[in-house]
PDB file of C-alpha atoms in Angstrom:
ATOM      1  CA  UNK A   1     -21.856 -39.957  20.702  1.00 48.00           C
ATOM      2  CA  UNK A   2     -23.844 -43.169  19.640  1.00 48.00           C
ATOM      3  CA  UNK A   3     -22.020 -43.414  16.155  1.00 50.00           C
ATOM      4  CA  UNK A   4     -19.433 -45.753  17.311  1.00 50.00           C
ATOM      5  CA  UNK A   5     -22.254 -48.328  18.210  1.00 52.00           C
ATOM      6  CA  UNK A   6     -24.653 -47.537  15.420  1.00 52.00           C
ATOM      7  CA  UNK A   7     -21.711 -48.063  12.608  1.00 53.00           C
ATOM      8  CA  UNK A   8     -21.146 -51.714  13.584  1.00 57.00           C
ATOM      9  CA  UNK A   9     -24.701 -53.025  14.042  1.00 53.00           C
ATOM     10  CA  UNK A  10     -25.543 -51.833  10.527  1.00 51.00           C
ATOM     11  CA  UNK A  11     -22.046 -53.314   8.785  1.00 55.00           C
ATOM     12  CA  UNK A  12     -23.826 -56.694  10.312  1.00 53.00           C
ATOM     13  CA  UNK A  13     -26.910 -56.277   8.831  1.00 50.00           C
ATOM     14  CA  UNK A  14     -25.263 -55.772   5.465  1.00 49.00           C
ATOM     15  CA  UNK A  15     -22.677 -58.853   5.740  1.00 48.00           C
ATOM     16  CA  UNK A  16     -25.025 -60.868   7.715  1.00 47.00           C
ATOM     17  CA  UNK A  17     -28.797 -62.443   7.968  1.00 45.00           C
ATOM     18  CA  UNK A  18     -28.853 -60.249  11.691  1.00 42.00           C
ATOM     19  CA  UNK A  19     -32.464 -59.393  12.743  1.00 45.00           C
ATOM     20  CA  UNK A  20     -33.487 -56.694  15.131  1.00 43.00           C
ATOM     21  CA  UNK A  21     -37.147 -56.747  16.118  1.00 43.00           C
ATOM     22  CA  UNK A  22     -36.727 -53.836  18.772  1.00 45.00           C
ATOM     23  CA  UNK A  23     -33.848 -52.117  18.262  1.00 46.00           C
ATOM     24  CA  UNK A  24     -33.619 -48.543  19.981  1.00 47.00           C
ATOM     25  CA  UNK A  25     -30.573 -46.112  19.446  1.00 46.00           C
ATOM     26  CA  UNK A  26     -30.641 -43.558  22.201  1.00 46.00           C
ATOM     27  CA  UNK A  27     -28.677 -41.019  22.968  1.00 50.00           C
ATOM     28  CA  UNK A  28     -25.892 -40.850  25.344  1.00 47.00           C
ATOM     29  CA  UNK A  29     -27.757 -37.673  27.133  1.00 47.00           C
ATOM     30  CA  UNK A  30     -31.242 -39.045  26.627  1.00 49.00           C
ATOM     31  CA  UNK A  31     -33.546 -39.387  30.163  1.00 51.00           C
ATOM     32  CA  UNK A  32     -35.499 -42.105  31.489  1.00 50.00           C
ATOM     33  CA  UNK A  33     -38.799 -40.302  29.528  1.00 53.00           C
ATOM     34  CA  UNK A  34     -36.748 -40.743  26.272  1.00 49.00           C
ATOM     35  CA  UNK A  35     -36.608 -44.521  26.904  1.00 46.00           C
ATOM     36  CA  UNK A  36     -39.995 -44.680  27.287  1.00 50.00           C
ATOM     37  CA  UNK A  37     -40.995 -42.620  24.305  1.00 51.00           C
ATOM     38  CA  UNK A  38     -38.486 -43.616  22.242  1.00 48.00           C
ATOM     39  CA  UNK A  39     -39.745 -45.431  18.733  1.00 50.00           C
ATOM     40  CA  UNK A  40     -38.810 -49.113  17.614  1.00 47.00           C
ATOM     41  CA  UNK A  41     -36.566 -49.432  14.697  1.00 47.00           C
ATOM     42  CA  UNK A  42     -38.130 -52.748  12.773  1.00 50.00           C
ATOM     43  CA  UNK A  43     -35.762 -53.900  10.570  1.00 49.00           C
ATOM     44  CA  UNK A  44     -38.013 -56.478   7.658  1.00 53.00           C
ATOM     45  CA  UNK A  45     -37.992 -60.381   7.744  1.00 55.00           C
ATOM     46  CA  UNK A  46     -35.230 -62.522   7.035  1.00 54.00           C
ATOM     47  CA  UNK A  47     -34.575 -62.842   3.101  1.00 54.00           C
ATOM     48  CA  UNK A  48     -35.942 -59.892   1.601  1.00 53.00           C
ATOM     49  CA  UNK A  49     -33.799 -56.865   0.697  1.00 50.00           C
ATOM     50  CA  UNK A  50     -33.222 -54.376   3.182  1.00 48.00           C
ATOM     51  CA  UNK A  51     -32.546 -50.226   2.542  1.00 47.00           C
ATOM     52  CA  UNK A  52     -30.756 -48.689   4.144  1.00 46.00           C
ATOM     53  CA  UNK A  53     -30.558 -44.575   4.739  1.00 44.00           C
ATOM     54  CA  UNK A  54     -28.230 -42.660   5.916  1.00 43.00           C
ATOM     55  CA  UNK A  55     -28.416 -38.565   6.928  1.00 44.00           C
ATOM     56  CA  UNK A  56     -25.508 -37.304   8.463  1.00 47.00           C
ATOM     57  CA  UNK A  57     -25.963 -33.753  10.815  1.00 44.00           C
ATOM     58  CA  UNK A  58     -23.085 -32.051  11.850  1.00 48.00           C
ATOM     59  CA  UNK A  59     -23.497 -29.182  14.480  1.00 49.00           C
ATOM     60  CA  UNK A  60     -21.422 -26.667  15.030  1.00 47.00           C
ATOM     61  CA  UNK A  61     -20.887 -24.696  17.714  1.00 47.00           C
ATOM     62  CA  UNK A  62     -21.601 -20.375  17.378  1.00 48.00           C
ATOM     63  CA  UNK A  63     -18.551 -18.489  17.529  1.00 47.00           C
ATOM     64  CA  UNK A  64     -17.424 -14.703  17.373  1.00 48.00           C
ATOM     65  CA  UNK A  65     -17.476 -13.013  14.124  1.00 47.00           C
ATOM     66  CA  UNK A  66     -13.529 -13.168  13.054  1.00 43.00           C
ATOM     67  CA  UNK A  67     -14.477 -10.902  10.117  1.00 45.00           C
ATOM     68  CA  UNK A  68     -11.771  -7.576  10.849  1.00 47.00           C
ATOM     69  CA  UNK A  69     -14.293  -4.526  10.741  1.00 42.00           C
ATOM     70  CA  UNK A  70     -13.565  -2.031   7.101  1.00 45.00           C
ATOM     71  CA  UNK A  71     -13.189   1.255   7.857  1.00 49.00           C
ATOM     72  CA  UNK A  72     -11.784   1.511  11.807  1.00 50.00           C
ATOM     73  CA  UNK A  73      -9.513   3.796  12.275  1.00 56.00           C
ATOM     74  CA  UNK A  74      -6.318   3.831  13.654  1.00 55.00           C
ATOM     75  CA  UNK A  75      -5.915   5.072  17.230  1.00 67.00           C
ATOM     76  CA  UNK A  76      -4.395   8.457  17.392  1.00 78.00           C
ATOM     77  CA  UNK A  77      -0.401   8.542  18.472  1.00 80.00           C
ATOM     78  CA  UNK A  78       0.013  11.125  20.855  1.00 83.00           C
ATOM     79  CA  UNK A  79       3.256  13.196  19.865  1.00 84.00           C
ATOM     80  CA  UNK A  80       5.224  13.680  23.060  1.00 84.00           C
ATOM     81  CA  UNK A  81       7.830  16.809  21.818  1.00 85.00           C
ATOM     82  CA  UNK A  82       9.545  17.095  24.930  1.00 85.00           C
ATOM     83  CA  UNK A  83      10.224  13.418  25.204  1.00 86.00           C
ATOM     84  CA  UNK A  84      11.572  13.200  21.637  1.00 89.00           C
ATOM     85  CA  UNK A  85      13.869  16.362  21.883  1.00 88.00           C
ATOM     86  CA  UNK A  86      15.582  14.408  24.884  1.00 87.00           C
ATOM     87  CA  UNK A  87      17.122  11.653  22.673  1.00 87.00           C
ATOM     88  CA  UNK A  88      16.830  13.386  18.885  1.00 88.00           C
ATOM     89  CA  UNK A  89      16.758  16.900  17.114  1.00 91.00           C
ATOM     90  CA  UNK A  90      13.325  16.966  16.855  1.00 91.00           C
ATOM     91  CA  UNK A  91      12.988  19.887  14.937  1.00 93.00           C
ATOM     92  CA  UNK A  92      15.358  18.727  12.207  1.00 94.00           C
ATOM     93  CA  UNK A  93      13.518  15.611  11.573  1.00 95.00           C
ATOM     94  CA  UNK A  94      10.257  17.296  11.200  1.00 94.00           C
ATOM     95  CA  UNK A  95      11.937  19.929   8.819  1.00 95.00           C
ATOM     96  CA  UNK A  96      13.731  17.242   7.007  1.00 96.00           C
ATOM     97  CA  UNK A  97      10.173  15.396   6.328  1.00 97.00           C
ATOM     98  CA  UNK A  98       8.114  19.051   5.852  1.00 96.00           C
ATOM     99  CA  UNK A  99      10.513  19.789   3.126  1.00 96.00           C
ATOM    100  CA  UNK A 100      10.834  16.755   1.244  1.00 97.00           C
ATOM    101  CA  UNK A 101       6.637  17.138   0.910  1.00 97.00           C
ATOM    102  CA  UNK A 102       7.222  21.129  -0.141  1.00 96.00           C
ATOM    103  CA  UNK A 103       9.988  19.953  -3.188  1.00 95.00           C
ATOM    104  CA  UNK A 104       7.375  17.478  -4.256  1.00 95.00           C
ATOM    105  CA  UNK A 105       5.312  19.951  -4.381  1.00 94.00           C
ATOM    106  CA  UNK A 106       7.814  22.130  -6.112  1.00 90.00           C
ATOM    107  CA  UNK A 107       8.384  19.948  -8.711  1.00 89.00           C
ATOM    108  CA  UNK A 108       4.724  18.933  -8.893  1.00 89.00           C
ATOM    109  CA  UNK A 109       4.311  22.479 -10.233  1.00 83.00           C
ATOM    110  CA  UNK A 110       7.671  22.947 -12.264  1.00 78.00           C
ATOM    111  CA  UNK A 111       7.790  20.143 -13.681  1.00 78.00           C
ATOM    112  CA  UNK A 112       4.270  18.197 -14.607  1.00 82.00           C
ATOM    113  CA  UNK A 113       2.279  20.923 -16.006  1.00 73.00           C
ATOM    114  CA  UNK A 114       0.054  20.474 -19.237  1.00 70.00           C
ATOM    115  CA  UNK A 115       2.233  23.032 -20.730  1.00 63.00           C
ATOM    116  CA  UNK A 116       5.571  22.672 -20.352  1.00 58.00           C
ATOM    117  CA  UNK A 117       6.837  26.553 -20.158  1.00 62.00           C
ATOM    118  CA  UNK A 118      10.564  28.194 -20.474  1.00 63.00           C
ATOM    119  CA  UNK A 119       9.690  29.450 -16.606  1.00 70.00           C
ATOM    120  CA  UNK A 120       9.649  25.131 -15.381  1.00 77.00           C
ATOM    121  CA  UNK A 121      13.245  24.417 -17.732  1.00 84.00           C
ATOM    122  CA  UNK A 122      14.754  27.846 -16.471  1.00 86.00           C
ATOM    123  CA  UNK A 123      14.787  25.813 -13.047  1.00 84.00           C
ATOM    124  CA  UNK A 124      15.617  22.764 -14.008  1.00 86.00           C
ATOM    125  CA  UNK A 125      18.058  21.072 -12.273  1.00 89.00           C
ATOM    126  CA  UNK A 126      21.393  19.786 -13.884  1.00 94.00           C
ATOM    127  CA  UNK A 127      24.180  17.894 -11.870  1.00 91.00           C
ATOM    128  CA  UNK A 128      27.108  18.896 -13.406  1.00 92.00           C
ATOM    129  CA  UNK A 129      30.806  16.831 -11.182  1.00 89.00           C
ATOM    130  CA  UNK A 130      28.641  16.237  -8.189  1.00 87.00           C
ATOM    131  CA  UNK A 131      26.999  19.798  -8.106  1.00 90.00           C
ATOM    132  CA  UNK A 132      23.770  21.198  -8.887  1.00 91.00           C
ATOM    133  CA  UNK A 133      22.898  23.936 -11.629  1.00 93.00           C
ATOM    134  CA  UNK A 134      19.816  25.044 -12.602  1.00 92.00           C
ATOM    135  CA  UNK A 135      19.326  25.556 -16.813  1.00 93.00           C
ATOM    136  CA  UNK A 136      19.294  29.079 -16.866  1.00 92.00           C
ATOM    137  CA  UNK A 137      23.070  29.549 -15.309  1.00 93.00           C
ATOM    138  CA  UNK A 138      24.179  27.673 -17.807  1.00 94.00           C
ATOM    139  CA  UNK A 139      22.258  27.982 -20.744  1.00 94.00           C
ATOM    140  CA  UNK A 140      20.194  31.315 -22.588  1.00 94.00           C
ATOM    141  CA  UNK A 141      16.589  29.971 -23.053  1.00 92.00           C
ATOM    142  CA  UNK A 142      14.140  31.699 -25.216  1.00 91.00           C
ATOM    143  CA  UNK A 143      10.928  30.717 -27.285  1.00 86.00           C
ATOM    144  CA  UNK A 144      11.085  31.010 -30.609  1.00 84.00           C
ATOM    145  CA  UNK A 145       7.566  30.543 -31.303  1.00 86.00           C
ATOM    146  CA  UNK A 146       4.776  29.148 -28.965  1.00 79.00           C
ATOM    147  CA  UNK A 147       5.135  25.722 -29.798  1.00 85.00           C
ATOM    148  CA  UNK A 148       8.886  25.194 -29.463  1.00 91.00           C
ATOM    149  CA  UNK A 149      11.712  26.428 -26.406  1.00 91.00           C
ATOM    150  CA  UNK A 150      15.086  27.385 -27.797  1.00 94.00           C
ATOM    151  CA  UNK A 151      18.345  26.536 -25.212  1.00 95.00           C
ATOM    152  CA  UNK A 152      21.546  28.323 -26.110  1.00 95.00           C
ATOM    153  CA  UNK A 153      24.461  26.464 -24.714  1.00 95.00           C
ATOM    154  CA  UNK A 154      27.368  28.270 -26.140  1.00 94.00           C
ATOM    155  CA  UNK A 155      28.507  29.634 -23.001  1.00 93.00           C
ATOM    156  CA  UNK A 156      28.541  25.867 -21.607  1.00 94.00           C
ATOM    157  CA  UNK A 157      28.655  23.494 -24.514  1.00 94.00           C
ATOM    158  CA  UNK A 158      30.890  20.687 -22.823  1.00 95.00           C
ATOM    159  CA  UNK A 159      27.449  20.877 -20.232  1.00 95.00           C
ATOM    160  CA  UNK A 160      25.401  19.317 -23.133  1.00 95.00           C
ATOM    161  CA  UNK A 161      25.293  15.604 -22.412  1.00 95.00           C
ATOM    162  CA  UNK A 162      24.524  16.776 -18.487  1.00 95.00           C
ATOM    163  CA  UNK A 163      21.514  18.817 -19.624  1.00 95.00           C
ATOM    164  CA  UNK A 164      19.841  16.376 -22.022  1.00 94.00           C
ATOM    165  CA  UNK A 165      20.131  13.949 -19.270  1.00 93.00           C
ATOM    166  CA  UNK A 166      18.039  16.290 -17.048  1.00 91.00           C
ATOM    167  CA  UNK A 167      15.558  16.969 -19.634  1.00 90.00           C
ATOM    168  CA  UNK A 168      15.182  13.506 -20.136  1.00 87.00           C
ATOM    169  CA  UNK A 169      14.714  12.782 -16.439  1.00 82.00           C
ATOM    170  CA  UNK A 170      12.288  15.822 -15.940  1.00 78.00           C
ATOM    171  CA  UNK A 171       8.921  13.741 -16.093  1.00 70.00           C
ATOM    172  CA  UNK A 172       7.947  16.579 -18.536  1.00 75.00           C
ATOM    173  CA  UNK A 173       8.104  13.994 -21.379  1.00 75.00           C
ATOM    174  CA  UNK A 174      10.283  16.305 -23.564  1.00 86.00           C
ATOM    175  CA  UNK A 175      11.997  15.504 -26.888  1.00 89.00           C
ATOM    176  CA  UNK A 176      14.965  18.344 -27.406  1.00 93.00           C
ATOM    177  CA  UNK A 177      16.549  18.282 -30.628  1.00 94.00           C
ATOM    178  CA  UNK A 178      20.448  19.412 -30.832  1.00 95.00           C
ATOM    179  CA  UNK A 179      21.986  21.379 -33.289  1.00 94.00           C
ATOM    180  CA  UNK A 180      25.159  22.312 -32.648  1.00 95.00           C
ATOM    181  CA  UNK A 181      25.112  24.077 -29.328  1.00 95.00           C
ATOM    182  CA  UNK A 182      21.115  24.790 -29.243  1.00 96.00           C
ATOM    183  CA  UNK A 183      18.683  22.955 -28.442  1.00 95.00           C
ATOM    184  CA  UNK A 184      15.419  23.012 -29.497  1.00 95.00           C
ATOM    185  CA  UNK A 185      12.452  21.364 -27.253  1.00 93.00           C
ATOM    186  CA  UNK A 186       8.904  20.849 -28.746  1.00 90.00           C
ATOM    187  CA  UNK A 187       6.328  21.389 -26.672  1.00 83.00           C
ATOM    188  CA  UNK A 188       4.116  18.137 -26.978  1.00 77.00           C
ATOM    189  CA  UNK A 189       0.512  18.534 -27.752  1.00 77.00           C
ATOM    190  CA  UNK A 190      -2.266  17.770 -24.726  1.00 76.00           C
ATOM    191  CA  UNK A 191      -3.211  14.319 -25.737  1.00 82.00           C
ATOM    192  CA  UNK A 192      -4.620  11.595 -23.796  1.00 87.00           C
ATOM    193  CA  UNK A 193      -1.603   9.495 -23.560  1.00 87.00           C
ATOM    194  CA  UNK A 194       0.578  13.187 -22.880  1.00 80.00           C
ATOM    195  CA  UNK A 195      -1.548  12.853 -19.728  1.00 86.00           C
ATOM    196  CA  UNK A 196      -1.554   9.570 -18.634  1.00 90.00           C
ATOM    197  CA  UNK A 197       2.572   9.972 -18.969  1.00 87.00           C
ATOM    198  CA  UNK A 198       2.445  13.253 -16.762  1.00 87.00           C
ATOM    199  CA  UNK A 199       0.097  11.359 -13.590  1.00 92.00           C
ATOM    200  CA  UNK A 200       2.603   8.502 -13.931  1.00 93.00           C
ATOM    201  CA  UNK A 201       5.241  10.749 -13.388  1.00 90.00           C
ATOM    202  CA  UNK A 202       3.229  12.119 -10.818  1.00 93.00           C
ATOM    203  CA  UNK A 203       3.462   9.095  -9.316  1.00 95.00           C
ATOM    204  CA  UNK A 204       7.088   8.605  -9.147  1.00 94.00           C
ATOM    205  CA  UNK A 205       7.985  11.600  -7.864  1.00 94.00           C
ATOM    206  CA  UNK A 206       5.769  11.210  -5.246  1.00 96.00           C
ATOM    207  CA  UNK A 207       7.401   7.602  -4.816  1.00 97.00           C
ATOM    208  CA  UNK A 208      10.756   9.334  -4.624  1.00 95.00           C
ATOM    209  CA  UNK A 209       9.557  11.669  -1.511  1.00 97.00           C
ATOM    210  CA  UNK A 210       7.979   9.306   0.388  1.00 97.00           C
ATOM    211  CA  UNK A 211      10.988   6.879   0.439  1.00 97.00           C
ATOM    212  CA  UNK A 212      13.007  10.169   1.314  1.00 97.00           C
ATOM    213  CA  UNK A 213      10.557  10.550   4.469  1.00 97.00           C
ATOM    214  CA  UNK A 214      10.668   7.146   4.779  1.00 97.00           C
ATOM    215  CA  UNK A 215      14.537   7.026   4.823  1.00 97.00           C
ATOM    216  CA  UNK A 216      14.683   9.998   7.621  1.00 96.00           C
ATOM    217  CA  UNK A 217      12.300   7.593   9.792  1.00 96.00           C
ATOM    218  CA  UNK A 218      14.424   4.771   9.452  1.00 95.00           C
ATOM    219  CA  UNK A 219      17.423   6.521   9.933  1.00 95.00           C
ATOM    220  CA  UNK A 220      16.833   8.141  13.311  1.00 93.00           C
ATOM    221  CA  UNK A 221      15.002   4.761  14.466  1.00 93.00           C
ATOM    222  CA  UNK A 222      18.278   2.936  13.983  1.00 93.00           C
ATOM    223  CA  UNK A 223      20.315   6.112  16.014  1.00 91.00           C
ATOM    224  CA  UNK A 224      17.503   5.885  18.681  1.00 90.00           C
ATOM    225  CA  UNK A 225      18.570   1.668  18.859  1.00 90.00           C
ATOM    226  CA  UNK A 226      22.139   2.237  19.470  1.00 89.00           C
ATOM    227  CA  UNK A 227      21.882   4.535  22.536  1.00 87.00           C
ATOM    228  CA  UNK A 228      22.367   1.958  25.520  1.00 85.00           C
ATOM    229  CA  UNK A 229      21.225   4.367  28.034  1.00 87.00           C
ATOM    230  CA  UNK A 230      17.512   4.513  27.055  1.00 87.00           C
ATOM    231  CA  UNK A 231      14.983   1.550  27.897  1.00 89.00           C
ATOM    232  CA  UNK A 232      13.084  -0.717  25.629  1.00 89.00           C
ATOM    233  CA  UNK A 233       9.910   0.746  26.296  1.00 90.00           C
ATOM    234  CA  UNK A 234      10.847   3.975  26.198  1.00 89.00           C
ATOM    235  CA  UNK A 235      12.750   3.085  22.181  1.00 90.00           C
ATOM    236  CA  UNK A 236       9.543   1.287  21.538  1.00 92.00           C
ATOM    237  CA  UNK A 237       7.070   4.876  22.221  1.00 91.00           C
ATOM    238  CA  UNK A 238       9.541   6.855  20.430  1.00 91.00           C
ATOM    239  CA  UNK A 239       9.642   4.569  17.368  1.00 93.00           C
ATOM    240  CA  UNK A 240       6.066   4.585  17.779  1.00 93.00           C
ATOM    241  CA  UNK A 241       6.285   8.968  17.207  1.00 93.00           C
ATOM    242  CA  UNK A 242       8.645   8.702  14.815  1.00 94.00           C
ATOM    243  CA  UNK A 243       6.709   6.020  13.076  1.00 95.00           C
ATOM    244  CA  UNK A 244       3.364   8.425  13.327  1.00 94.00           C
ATOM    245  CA  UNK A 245       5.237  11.746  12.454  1.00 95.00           C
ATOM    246  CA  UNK A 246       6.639   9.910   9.185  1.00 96.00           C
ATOM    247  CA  UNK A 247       2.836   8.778   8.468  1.00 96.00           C
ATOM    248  CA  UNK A 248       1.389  12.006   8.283  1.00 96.00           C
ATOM    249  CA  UNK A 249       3.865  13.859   5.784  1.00 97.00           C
ATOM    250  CA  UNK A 250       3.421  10.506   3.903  1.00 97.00           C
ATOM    251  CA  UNK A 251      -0.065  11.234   4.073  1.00 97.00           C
ATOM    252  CA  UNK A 252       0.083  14.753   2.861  1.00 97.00           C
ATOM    253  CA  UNK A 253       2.267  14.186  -0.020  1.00 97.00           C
ATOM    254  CA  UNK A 254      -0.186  11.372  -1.361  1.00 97.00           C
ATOM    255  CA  UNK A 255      -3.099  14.112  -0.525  1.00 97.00           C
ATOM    256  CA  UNK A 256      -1.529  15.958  -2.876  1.00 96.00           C
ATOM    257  CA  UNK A 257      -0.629  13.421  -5.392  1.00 96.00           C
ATOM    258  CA  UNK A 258      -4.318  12.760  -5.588  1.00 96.00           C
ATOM    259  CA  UNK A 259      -5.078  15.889  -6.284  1.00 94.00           C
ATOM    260  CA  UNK A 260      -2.278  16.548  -9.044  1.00 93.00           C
ATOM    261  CA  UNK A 261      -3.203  13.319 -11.303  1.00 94.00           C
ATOM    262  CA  UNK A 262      -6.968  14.034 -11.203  1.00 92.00           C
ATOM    263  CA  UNK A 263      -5.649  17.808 -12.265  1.00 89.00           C
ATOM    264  CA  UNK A 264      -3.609  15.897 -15.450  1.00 89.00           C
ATOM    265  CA  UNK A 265      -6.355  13.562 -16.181  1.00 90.00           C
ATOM    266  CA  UNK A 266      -8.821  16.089 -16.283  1.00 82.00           C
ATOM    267  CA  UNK A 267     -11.149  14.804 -13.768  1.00 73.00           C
TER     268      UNK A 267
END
């Protein structure tokens, strides 16, 4: 308030031999009591050295804490089935998302076990010219001794390439060795690092589902956006559902992911 006038006065008595017997700085807000109260400010005589101190106070003025609260939930999206049956099939899109969590699942079980088994590469899933076989049609699997899987492909052999692919691709961090038209699969030992490979395969798969339910949301939004005959707001509530359904199967699957790692880790 005062600064401006304060600032210049003391630049003079720096620069210049300026005395002020009774100087007063008052406030722009101060009363007529303040005057009268109000202390000198005796600068000393002419010639001798003069100190000067300064003390700057800044005040701020209290605001709301900005600070977003940890912890608050969400609000709940109501689901509103009738109104999402009147633009989309909503019962395929909540299949479509229920059983992309189930094959995680699925493969969760087949798939990333401590001990790989003949049962999880019986079911394993070759693409063979854009179709899909599982190991056992094509292949005879045995065990020739509890530490090693034997596949016979001598019905199949030109299926060879296809098959070590899947293997490979499993997330069952298997090592099949070829000879001639078997193959012969180790099982690996249940070693630290065996387990750390298993939960990060754990983690791409689930990866792989989500973006699938992720993919079904997206897909039905962008349907929903070309239909001229429903309003903005009422394409904003559905995304909204659509949005929310996705959430919760996203949810679920990384529910379940949670509990599968701490399962391969041993926790």
């Amino acid at each position: 308030m005062y600064t401006k006038k304060v600032f210049p006065i003391l630049r003079s008595i720096l620069t210049q031999d300026f005395h002020l017997a009774h100087l007063k700085f008052l406030p722009g807000f101060a009363t007529t009591n303040d005057v009268q109260h109000m202390p000198s400010i005796r600068l000393p005589p002419q010639g001798q050295r003069t100190s000067i101190c300064f003390s700057q106070i800044r005040c701020y003025a209290k605001s709301k804490d900005k600070k977003k609260e940890k912890g608050k939930k969400i609000p709940k999206v109501e689901i509103n089935e009738s109104q999402l049956r009147e633009v989309l099939n909503f019962d395929a899109v909540n299949g479509q998302m229920q059983k992309a969590v189930q094959q995680m699942k699925e493969d969760f079980i087949k798939h990333l076990s401590l001990r790989s088994t003949s049962g999880a590469i019986e079911t394993l899933r070759v693409h063979i010219d854009g179709s899909e076989h599982e190991l056992q049609e094509l292949a005879q699997i045995s065990r020739k001794n509890p530490k090693t899987i034997v596949v016979n492909m001598i019905a199949f052999p030109q299926t060879i390439p296809d098959v070590l692919k899947a293997i490979d691709s499993s997330g069952m961090n298997l090592n099949p060795q070829q000879d001639g038209t078997t193959l012969f699969i180790p099982i690996p030992k249940v070693t630290k690092e065996h387990r750390e490979n298993l939960a990060k395969n754990a983690k791409a798969l689930f990866i792989k589902y989500r973006d699938a339910i992720r993919d079904i949301q997206n897909n039905n939004i962008k349907k929903l956006k070309k239909q001229t005959d429903i309003s903005k707001d009422d394409i904003f509530a559905i995304q909204t559902q659509l949005t929310a359904i996705a959430d919760k199967y996203v949810e679920e699957a990384d529910k379940l992911l949670t509990t599968k790692q701490k399962e391969l880790l041993g926790e």
